[in-house]
XYZ file of C-alpha atoms in Angstrom:
677
model
C -10.087 -2.899 33.543
C -12.013 -2.582 36.985
C -14.739 -4.567 35.469
C -11.528 -7.420 34.771
C -9.855 -7.168 37.704
C -13.221 -7.683 39.746
C -13.903 -11.301 37.629
C -13.037 -14.418 39.113
C -13.128 -16.379 35.580
C -10.400 -13.415 34.548
C -7.859 -14.715 38.518
C -8.366 -17.767 37.575
C -6.970 -16.984 33.638
C -4.800 -15.364 35.279
C -3.429 -18.467 37.814
C -3.066 -20.410 34.723
C -0.409 -18.503 32.839
C 0.980 -18.061 35.414
C 1.444 -21.946 36.842
C 2.328 -22.730 32.860
C 5.265 -20.547 32.910
C 8.936 -21.808 34.701
C 8.137 -24.703 33.156
C 8.317 -24.708 29.396
C 9.482 -22.922 25.947
C 10.176 -24.243 22.444
C 14.084 -24.515 21.492
C 13.066 -19.948 20.184
C 13.007 -18.885 23.754
C 15.858 -21.032 24.986
C 19.092 -21.049 22.782
C 18.129 -17.800 20.893
C 16.056 -15.310 22.891
C 17.580 -15.951 26.001
C 20.574 -15.461 25.296
C 20.072 -12.924 22.200
C 18.833 -10.156 25.590
C 21.682 -11.712 28.924
C 23.953 -11.247 26.143
C 22.976 -7.930 25.810
C 22.032 -7.605 29.721
C 26.138 -7.684 29.594
C 27.492 -6.298 26.898
C 25.366 -2.833 27.965
C 27.019 0.098 25.154
C 27.185 -1.951 22.456
C 24.515 -2.841 19.872
C 22.892 -5.861 20.742
C 23.147 -7.359 16.864
C 26.189 -7.381 16.432
C 27.113 -9.540 19.500
C 25.338 -12.776 18.319
C 24.223 -13.931 14.922
C 21.418 -12.047 13.035
C 19.427 -15.816 13.561
C 18.764 -15.250 17.255
C 16.845 -12.686 17.434
C 14.965 -11.685 13.578
C 13.665 -8.626 14.972
C 12.782 -5.019 15.697
C 14.636 -2.849 18.852
C 10.259 -1.982 20.678
C 9.822 -6.262 21.195
C 13.842 -6.813 22.141
C 13.404 -3.841 24.341
C 10.171 -5.283 25.754
C 12.185 -8.348 26.586
C 14.906 -6.903 27.969
C 13.733 -4.780 30.810
C 11.941 -7.468 32.697
C 15.142 -9.243 32.471
C 17.904 -6.245 33.300
C 15.643 -5.703 36.930
C 15.310 -8.811 37.810
C 19.418 -8.847 36.673
C 20.069 -5.677 39.120
C 18.074 -6.905 42.100
C 19.192 -10.541 41.444
C 21.984 -11.058 40.015
C 23.722 -15.025 37.451
C 20.146 -16.003 39.036
C 18.214 -14.581 36.583
C 20.131 -15.932 32.989
C 19.536 -18.908 30.896
C 17.352 -20.848 30.196
C 16.163 -21.129 34.100
C 12.103 -21.365 35.299
C 13.126 -17.668 36.988
C 14.834 -16.877 33.820
C 11.483 -18.298 31.999
C 8.557 -16.344 33.623
C 10.828 -12.190 33.784
C 10.637 -12.780 29.892
C 7.428 -14.267 29.218
C 6.185 -11.652 32.687
C 4.814 -8.474 30.023
C 3.827 -10.964 27.362
C 1.203 -11.947 29.945
C 0.223 -7.559 30.445
C -0.367 -7.330 27.297
C -2.462 -10.351 26.726
C -4.701 -8.785 29.592
C -4.556 -5.349 27.829
C -5.569 -7.548 24.514
C -8.476 -8.578 26.565
C -8.799 -5.577 28.618
C -9.215 -3.796 24.088
C -11.770 -6.799 22.989
C -13.243 -6.709 26.114
C -14.244 -2.648 25.267
C -15.157 -3.477 21.918
C -17.705 -5.924 23.356
C -19.453 -4.394 25.917
C -22.601 -6.687 27.115
C -21.320 -9.663 24.837
C -18.168 -9.434 26.811
C -18.943 -13.011 29.508
C -18.085 -14.746 26.134
C -14.640 -13.297 24.884
C -13.217 -15.482 28.812
C -14.782 -18.990 27.073
C -13.445 -17.897 23.348
C -10.303 -16.066 24.451
C -9.007 -15.327 27.704
C -9.203 -19.234 28.397
C -8.347 -20.183 24.512
C -5.790 -22.847 24.310
C -3.910 -21.828 21.566
C -3.332 -18.381 22.709
C -2.220 -20.192 26.520
C 0.017 -22.294 24.224
C 1.704 -19.885 21.656
C 2.408 -17.504 24.533
C 2.994 -19.713 27.637
C 3.930 -23.199 26.736
C 5.240 -22.630 23.261
C 6.985 -18.933 24.287
C 5.807 -17.511 20.934
C 6.383 -13.172 21.412
C 3.036 -12.346 18.487
C 0.943 -11.095 21.942
C 2.998 -7.864 22.080
C 2.815 -7.276 18.091
C -1.165 -8.647 18.383
C -1.948 -6.073 20.761
C 0.002 -2.553 19.404
C -2.036 -3.788 16.109
C -5.420 -3.975 17.885
C -4.778 -0.893 20.473
C -3.478 1.240 17.484
C -6.464 0.172 15.558
C -9.449 0.796 18.003
C -7.092 4.737 18.730
C -9.028 5.253 15.217
C -11.957 3.676 15.622
C -11.656 6.478 18.547
C -10.296 9.134 16.360
C -6.499 9.828 17.990
C -4.250 9.145 14.973
C -1.554 10.407 16.287
C -1.158 7.790 18.723
C -2.724 5.132 16.359
C 0.787 5.466 14.520
C 2.157 5.655 17.073
C 1.645 2.029 18.382
C 1.787 1.132 14.713
C 5.501 1.467 14.290
C 5.935 0.461 17.625
C 4.311 -2.711 16.856
C 5.408 -2.698 13.015
C 9.018 -2.468 15.436
C 7.963 -6.433 17.136
C 7.581 -7.861 14.118
C 8.329 -6.197 10.404
C 4.633 -8.215 8.885
C 2.802 -6.277 10.051
C 3.874 -3.360 7.480
C 0.210 -5.703 5.453
C -2.608 -3.155 7.406
C -0.757 0.288 6.691
C -2.208 0.440 2.864
C -5.382 -0.162 4.272
C -5.343 3.069 6.883
C -4.703 4.809 5.354
C -7.650 3.874 2.727
C -9.327 3.665 5.896
C -8.615 7.850 7.116
C -9.118 8.354 3.150
C -12.684 7.606 4.021
C -13.374 9.173 6.752
C -13.951 13.453 5.475
C -13.665 14.858 2.680
C -10.155 14.852 0.245
C -8.001 17.851 2.228
C -8.859 16.983 5.325
C -8.147 13.170 5.072
C -5.019 14.023 2.880
C -3.326 16.077 6.271
C -5.198 12.756 8.137
C -3.536 10.334 6.113
C -0.363 12.826 5.354
C 0.385 13.254 9.031
C -0.342 9.353 10.177
C 2.267 8.314 8.012
C 4.921 10.022 9.330
C 4.443 9.628 11.906
C 4.472 5.971 11.541
C 7.889 6.127 9.017
C 9.861 8.286 11.181
C 9.088 6.677 14.554
C 9.334 3.282 11.907
C 13.262 4.604 10.780
C 14.045 5.880 14.259
C 13.681 2.102 15.760
C 14.982 0.352 12.589
C 18.619 2.612 12.920
C 21.251 -0.519 14.937
C 19.109 -3.214 12.777
C 20.008 -0.722 9.951
C 23.837 -0.301 10.954
C 23.906 -3.653 11.544
C 23.173 -4.888 8.395
C 20.850 -6.389 10.143
C 17.339 -4.939 9.108
C 17.205 -6.824 6.188
C 17.103 -10.230 8.429
C 14.704 -9.255 10.955
C 11.995 -8.170 7.888
C 12.023 -10.063 4.670
C 15.584 -12.513 4.104
C 14.928 -14.251 7.684
C 14.029 -18.350 7.237
C 10.908 -17.589 9.003
C 10.029 -14.759 6.956
C 10.660 -16.770 3.849
C 7.751 -19.437 4.954
C 6.080 -16.776 2.907
C 6.619 -17.885 -0.297
C 6.852 -21.882 0.654
C 3.695 -21.901 -1.518
C 3.955 -21.241 -4.634
C 2.246 -22.258 -9.017
C 5.902 -22.004 -10.665
C 4.765 -22.041 -14.797
C 8.173 -22.084 -15.550
C 10.909 -20.427 -16.890
C 10.891 -18.788 -13.674
C 7.025 -17.530 -13.618
C 5.720 -18.567 -10.008
C 3.190 -17.224 -8.091
C 4.012 -17.409 -4.485
C -0.021 -17.571 -3.120
C 0.526 -16.550 -0.040
C 1.236 -12.900 -1.065
C -1.125 -13.637 -4.320
C -3.719 -14.003 -1.930
C -2.516 -10.618 0.772
C -2.686 -8.890 -2.711
C -5.875 -9.585 -4.082
C -7.276 -9.388 0.083
C -6.504 -5.868 0.231
C -7.094 -4.503 -3.503
C -9.900 -5.609 -2.722
C -10.121 -3.595 0.416
C -8.316 -0.759 -0.492
C -10.858 0.107 -3.269
C -13.932 -0.025 -0.732
C -16.179 3.054 -1.480
C -16.235 3.001 2.608
C -14.267 1.573 5.111
C -17.008 1.237 8.282
C -14.857 1.149 11.947
C -16.120 -2.615 12.708
C -15.097 -3.209 8.301
C -10.937 -1.880 9.680
C -11.550 -3.288 12.551
C -12.418 -7.032 10.216
C -10.988 -6.022 7.898
C -7.527 -6.363 8.868
C -8.334 -10.112 9.973
C -9.040 -11.010 6.798
C -5.453 -9.134 5.970
C -3.392 -11.341 8.889
C -5.479 -14.813 8.287
C -5.063 -14.288 3.757
C -1.113 -14.551 4.074
C -1.128 -16.881 6.863
C -3.080 -20.133 4.668
C -0.853 -19.478 2.129
C 2.334 -19.927 3.318
C 4.174 -22.785 5.834
C 3.636 -20.702 8.849
C 5.504 -20.737 12.122
C 3.141 -21.849 15.190
C 2.934 -18.518 16.423
C 1.940 -16.831 13.505
C -1.952 -17.898 14.044
C -2.157 -15.365 16.939
C -2.706 -13.277 14.593
C -6.240 -14.443 13.502
C -7.247 -15.473 16.655
C -7.901 -11.975 17.967
C -10.910 -11.731 15.629
C -12.219 -14.720 15.454
C -13.053 -14.722 18.627
C -14.642 -10.925 18.401
C -16.127 -11.813 15.457
C -17.838 -14.801 17.546
C -17.923 -13.370 20.391
C -20.151 -10.355 18.836
C -22.258 -12.922 16.965
C -23.405 -15.066 19.479
C -25.489 -16.853 16.326
C -22.507 -18.036 14.275
C -22.481 -21.747 14.674
C -18.637 -22.459 16.494
C -18.458 -24.981 15.107
C -15.675 -23.731 13.120
C -13.950 -21.802 15.310
C -13.127 -24.520 17.991
C -12.770 -26.966 14.806
C -9.518 -24.322 14.564
C -8.246 -25.242 18.123
C -8.659 -28.572 17.729
C -6.160 -28.810 14.316
C -4.570 -26.734 16.303
C -2.647 -28.111 18.728
C -3.002 -31.931 17.317
C -0.565 -29.522 14.152
C 1.657 -28.634 17.008
C 1.352 -30.832 20.155
C 0.576 -34.543 18.560
C 2.650 -34.095 14.906
C 6.111 -32.972 16.390
C 5.127 -35.670 18.777
C 4.519 -38.279 16.974
C 4.550 -37.618 13.482
C 7.328 -40.129 12.680
C 4.717 -42.703 12.666
C 1.969 -41.245 11.708
C 3.468 -40.945 8.428
C 3.387 -38.217 6.004
C 0.144 -37.711 5.124
C -1.695 -37.335 7.559
C 0.904 -34.324 8.613
C -0.160 -33.180 5.370
C -4.134 -33.843 5.783
C -3.800 -32.081 9.504
C -2.240 -29.528 8.356
C -5.155 -28.914 5.221
C -7.860 -29.268 8.043
C -6.034 -26.368 9.667
C -5.630 -24.000 6.636
C -8.921 -25.370 5.932
C -10.960 -24.118 9.387
C -9.014 -20.775 8.877
C -10.479 -19.804 5.281
C -14.291 -21.501 7.021
C -13.668 -19.136 9.595
C -11.713 -15.817 7.031
C -14.853 -16.698 4.240
C -18.112 -16.553 7.523
C -16.423 -12.843 9.273
C -16.273 -11.709 4.577
C -19.883 -12.629 4.150
C -21.116 -11.265 7.573
C -19.171 -8.396 7.771
C -16.633 -7.545 5.358
C -18.391 -7.470 2.339
C -21.044 -5.202 4.200
C -18.939 -2.655 5.749
C -16.000 -2.756 3.550
C -18.410 -2.301 0.754
C -17.974 -1.387 -3.213
C -21.128 0.308 -3.563
C -21.020 3.229 -5.643
C -18.140 2.012 -7.065
C -19.747 0.563 -10.060
C -23.378 2.171 -9.747
C -23.958 5.554 -8.811
C -26.670 6.748 -6.289
C -30.233 7.198 -7.583
C -32.399 9.764 -6.331
C -35.962 10.875 -7.965
C -37.930 13.704 -7.588
C -40.922 13.769 -9.057
C -43.237 16.490 -8.255
C -46.302 18.791 -11.349
C -45.575 21.834 -13.155
C -44.196 24.549 -10.048
C -43.889 22.062 -7.781
C -39.785 22.936 -6.771
C -38.151 19.838 -8.880
C -35.504 22.702 -9.768
C -34.415 23.607 -6.760
C -34.301 20.796 -4.973
C -32.130 19.343 -7.042
C -29.609 22.614 -6.907
C -30.088 21.818 -2.700
C -29.384 17.634 -3.484
C -26.259 18.770 -6.340
C -24.579 21.239 -3.399
C -24.209 18.249 -0.951
C -23.126 15.848 -2.943
C -21.031 18.543 -5.528
C -21.968 19.352 -8.511
C -18.298 18.039 -10.213
C -19.630 14.880 -9.377
C -23.191 15.000 -10.228
C -25.828 14.980 -13.058
C -29.350 16.340 -14.011
C -31.025 13.917 -16.223
C -34.301 16.316 -16.592
C -37.429 14.340 -17.812
C -38.540 17.663 -19.775
C -35.838 16.876 -22.376
C -37.926 13.593 -22.620
C -41.305 16.079 -24.004
C -42.114 14.007 -27.352
C -42.401 17.810 -29.369
C -41.691 21.926 -29.620
C -43.752 23.899 -27.345
C -45.572 25.065 -30.741
C -46.606 21.553 -31.539
C -49.449 20.871 -32.683
C -49.982 17.779 -30.783
C -49.564 19.974 -27.529
C -53.337 21.213 -28.321
C -54.926 16.841 -28.206
C -51.770 16.552 -24.731
C -50.889 18.365 -21.891
C -46.728 17.982 -20.861
C -48.552 15.573 -18.170
C -50.243 13.213 -20.480
C -47.514 9.962 -20.323
C -48.166 10.067 -23.696
C -46.864 13.106 -24.809
C -43.418 12.798 -22.781
C -41.057 9.906 -23.726
C -40.541 8.154 -20.671
C -38.731 4.707 -22.129
C -35.779 6.195 -23.745
C -35.634 8.105 -19.694
C -35.525 5.084 -18.061
C -33.194 3.575 -21.322
C -30.813 6.631 -20.331
C -30.914 5.670 -16.495
C -29.917 3.054 -16.706
C -27.398 2.840 -19.210
C -26.192 5.818 -17.032
C -26.580 4.201 -13.757
C -24.153 1.075 -15.513
C -21.431 3.536 -16.479
C -21.959 4.642 -20.147
C -22.727 7.259 -21.087
C -25.818 8.703 -23.477
C -26.418 11.235 -26.077
C -29.715 12.938 -25.747
C -31.485 16.359 -26.356
C -31.612 19.137 -23.737
C -34.921 21.518 -23.652
C -35.077 25.034 -23.764
C -38.080 26.770 -21.804
C -37.452 29.802 -23.822
C -37.503 28.752 -27.391
C -38.815 26.736 -26.659
C -37.096 23.884 -28.414
C -34.536 21.203 -28.477
C -30.675 21.731 -29.018
C -28.526 19.783 -30.763
C -28.448 16.331 -29.392
C -25.263 15.986 -26.571
C -22.711 12.434 -24.841
C -23.976 13.033 -21.226
C -21.238 11.217 -18.866
C -22.100 9.261 -16.334
C -20.752 10.659 -12.180
C -20.814 9.144 -9.088
C -24.326 10.496 -7.301
C -27.904 10.860 -10.387
C -30.900 12.327 -9.893
C -33.923 12.309 -11.780
C -35.846 15.281 -11.750
C -39.818 15.733 -13.599
C -42.531 15.227 -13.594
C -42.776 11.261 -14.398
C -40.169 9.915 -12.101
C -41.584 8.008 -10.545
C -44.114 6.026 -12.630
C -42.204 3.088 -14.473
C -42.535 0.475 -12.179
C -39.005 -0.539 -14.009
C -37.176 2.898 -12.883
C -38.739 3.400 -9.582
C -36.585 -0.107 -7.935
C -33.355 1.066 -10.054
C -34.255 5.014 -7.407
C -32.420 4.541 -3.994
C -34.053 7.725 -2.731
C -38.164 8.540 -3.877
C -38.573 12.612 -3.477
C -42.385 13.429 -4.135
C -42.763 16.966 -3.733
C -47.153 18.461 -3.679
C -46.527 21.793 -2.445
C -50.543 22.889 -1.136
C -52.125 23.914 -5.235
C -52.147 28.432 -3.815
C -47.868 27.940 -3.187
C -47.346 25.609 -6.560
C -49.392 29.017 -8.561
C -46.986 31.071 -6.659
C -44.000 29.362 -6.988
C -45.452 28.589 -11.034
C -46.704 32.209 -11.964
C -43.166 33.311 -10.531
C -41.294 30.836 -12.077
C -42.706 30.969 -15.590
C -43.837 35.356 -16.068
C -39.951 36.467 -13.884
C -38.334 33.615 -15.566
C -39.007 31.768 -18.865
C -41.272 34.872 -20.220
C -45.003 34.148 -20.464
C -47.405 36.205 -19.871
C -49.664 35.915 -16.666
C -53.379 34.421 -19.223
C -50.755 32.063 -20.754
C -49.723 30.422 -16.670
C -53.009 31.248 -15.651
C -55.097 28.867 -18.437
C -52.444 26.099 -18.267
C -53.166 25.479 -14.737
C -55.691 25.765 -14.782
C -56.015 22.752 -17.740
C -53.468 20.530 -16.322
C -55.692 19.769 -13.462
C -57.270 17.348 -13.975
C -54.121 14.850 -16.282
C -52.203 16.219 -12.716
C -54.770 14.700 -10.424
C -54.715 10.545 -13.058
C -50.598 10.947 -13.753
C -48.642 12.427 -11.272
C -50.832 12.854 -7.574
C -50.268 8.604 -7.727
C -47.085 8.436 -7.789
C -46.700 9.183 -4.760
C -47.507 6.309 -3.046
C -44.417 5.455 -4.354
C -41.950 8.034 -2.454
C -40.131 7.378 0.364
C -40.888 10.713 0.798
C -42.940 13.531 0.507
C -43.272 16.663 1.615
C -45.863 19.489 1.319
C -45.086 23.189 1.388
C -48.978 24.784 3.267
C -49.694 28.578 3.718
C -49.634 30.238 6.927
C -53.171 31.243 5.774
C -54.941 31.428 3.270
C -54.487 33.677 0.400
C -55.552 33.843 -3.060
C -54.579 33.705 -7.123
C -55.246 37.231 -6.876
C -52.912 38.086 -4.378
C -50.588 36.099 -5.496
C -50.113 37.665 -8.432
C -50.209 40.425 -7.358
C -47.166 40.060 -4.859
C -48.345 39.704 -1.341
C -45.744 37.900 0.576
C -46.751 34.823 2.067
C -45.316 32.303 4.560
C -45.427 27.616 4.576
C -45.886 25.202 6.972
C -43.669 22.310 5.975
C -45.182 18.905 6.318
C -43.347 15.939 5.503
C -44.889 12.507 5.308
C -42.182 8.749 5.845
C -42.348 5.291 5.730
C -43.296 4.476 9.084
C -40.083 2.763 8.974
C -37.469 5.855 7.956
C -34.282 6.454 10.175
C -35.058 9.968 11.239
C -34.846 10.064 14.988
C -31.641 11.658 15.665
C -32.950 14.340 13.382
C -35.889 15.349 14.870
C -34.216 14.658 18.573
C -31.720 17.999 17.681
C -34.411 20.020 15.628
C -36.805 19.903 18.567
C -33.787 21.282 20.342
C -34.081 24.435 18.053
C -35.077 26.920 20.418
C -36.465 28.338 17.167
C -38.266 25.523 15.405
C -41.351 23.558 16.233
C -41.809 19.803 14.886
C -44.930 17.319 15.309
C -45.129 13.855 14.276
C -47.559 11.109 14.337
C -49.143 8.003 12.216
C -51.160 8.599 8.607
C -55.328 9.046 10.049
C -55.018 7.315 6.520
C -51.987 5.181 6.128
C -50.247 3.573 9.188
C -47.102 2.613 7.055
C -47.001 6.604 6.915
C -45.228 8.951 9.399
C -46.064 12.831 8.856
C -43.822 16.032 10.653
C -45.104 18.571 10.190
C -41.975 21.590 11.292
C -42.358 25.740 11.833
C -39.467 27.300 12.178
C -36.589 28.475 10.283
C -33.614 27.240 11.029
C -29.946 29.479 10.798
C -27.756 28.452 8.986
C -25.544 27.245 11.872
C -27.668 25.824 13.167
C -27.889 23.073 10.745
C -23.793 22.374 9.920
C -24.554 21.733 13.808
C -27.157 19.531 13.240
C -25.437 17.894 10.680
C -21.615 17.726 12.680
C -23.747 15.567 15.956
C -25.411 13.178 13.147
C -23.508 12.140 10.466
C -19.727 12.177 12.259
C -18.651 10.033 9.079
C -20.570 12.820 6.326
C -18.634 12.008 3.126
C -19.977 7.511 3.212
C -22.416 8.743 2.955
C -22.035 11.794 -0.302
C -19.284 10.144 -1.185
C -18.107 13.581 -2.568
C -14.053 15.402 -2.613
C -15.361 18.259 -0.311
C -18.194 19.405 1.717
C -21.822 19.839 1.169
C -23.155 23.410 0.327
C -25.472 23.879 3.300
C -27.964 25.980 3.282
C -30.485 27.763 6.153
C -33.961 27.339 6.609
C -36.289 25.211 5.145
C -34.145 24.505 2.032
C -31.337 22.826 4.585
C -34.012 20.534 6.776
C -34.922 18.967 3.497
C -31.116 18.855 2.614
C -30.358 17.510 6.410
C -33.752 15.379 5.486
C -32.186 13.715 2.651
C -28.491 12.515 4.093
C -31.025 11.259 7.039
C -32.597 9.226 4.302
C -29.493 8.545 2.749
C -27.741 7.599 5.501
C -30.283 4.882 6.208
C -27.934 2.312 4.181
C -24.855 3.663 4.316
C -23.936 4.441 8.114
C -22.931 2.132 10.757
C -24.594 1.522 13.655
C -21.328 0.512 15.508
C -20.761 1.963 18.894
C -17.763 1.399 20.638
């Protein structure tokens, strides 16, 4: 606020407004609003809505209070001089409008940051807002300031005060209730189910309670419906319609509003920017399908100004065209409309609505479509894990299931697509690592069907018996994990995977894991495991290792000390170092910074000496579970937008926790907003 008060442009704008305040006011202000407030002052203790017809002030109690206070103070100081449609009365009525105007500018500047200067030209000297408030004398600046700060407080996670301000906005003009379902949808996406529902219930209770209490004066006089939905002004919303006969009518304003609201509410995520500009689009959708009052156009101006202030490269032709056509419609047409004829009036109104629609389309395409996206509604998040036999694919899959909730995660296992059962003679010719020994085309087809929302029939390969089970129906899910020897082998399948992972443990580490799994868990003999390990080496180099080149994330486990196979078979323990390989533009900066601050973690990273497109990261240490959870909370402020699960992830400590954090970090590049206020 200090920066604002020190700005010369701000004071020039204040001077312009103060200069206009005493001299202008439409008939609504002169003949209705001022008499209503004056009558209430002269009849203190009476319900103001019982003193004059409802048409004199078809608004709520808070807007009445905002106008009443300066007029009452003026009456106490100056007596009857402050009454009536006089210049002094105009000033007293417009003082709270000026205050709201200043606060709205200040709030917008907080969002724009370094680009705040452009707001003086886009908003503070905007001819439309100045005309609506200080010439025409409409009150919409108060409503929009309350709405704007309610949204801003939501972004700052001040849910209680946000609900209070939205209730006060509702007690000014009832049309703001169109934001309530969208705000509830936004709150739903800000946390996991239990906390989200508590936030929604709390916000809704506060908003509804204050609104109900505030509407009591209107309810007691039977004026509530008039002030909310049945006044001639409110009924303008139903002016544009398509009549199909037999009483079947589509009201275009309501249709557009519900269509936009429905689309926004079914978003798979709603970011802070999506909430802000989605609200502007909602007001715009209501506006372009109605016979709007002059003051109603104020509803979209703050959002338009913010958009063009934040997107400097976007042409402002439509925006300034809207300003020009608006002034022509509400200054020239009322005065010279009879001479110009109905055609000119209709053309200008069409141009006005068209310019608004044009700006709304630009905002939708450049902002809302990305920040309130549908991604994941029709298609699942697809993770692909490839690697040699015994490399830890199953274990990593389980860690990822813990993140995304096992109920919402489907695993496609590459082993289920082997061509033959264990004792088939064909295994004398091929190893499991050979693509010819697997139905890779069927695996890709099933994956694509599941990604498109269709179920498939597939058998499961039982590693204990070495046989296939009967085929059963597999249904799609929110998250799809494909793990197997050849997950990244087929180009078409690779292109559909959101995060491609390749696990490449050091040979001795892989041998230790494979030996432990096949001997202790699957009942194989030690000799068979050793023979299998050796016999598959050629196919591993030929068919498995090359897949690493396509991975977004390569995981390597390197032993801390030299150890032999014999020592592994005898159960000798050993530790290992974790090495990651990423593309050089992977968004890992925040994660590495957080890990570097841990006392028990040593981090090093460098450009790959073999490929400058790759970044190598080496991690030594085992973070505790509490440290993993603290890092997750710090770098993923809205974790649900990534996991899309109803509950919190199940976190692990040590290397497992590091893998979980890394997976979410890489996925966050496409799901988490980068917009700070």
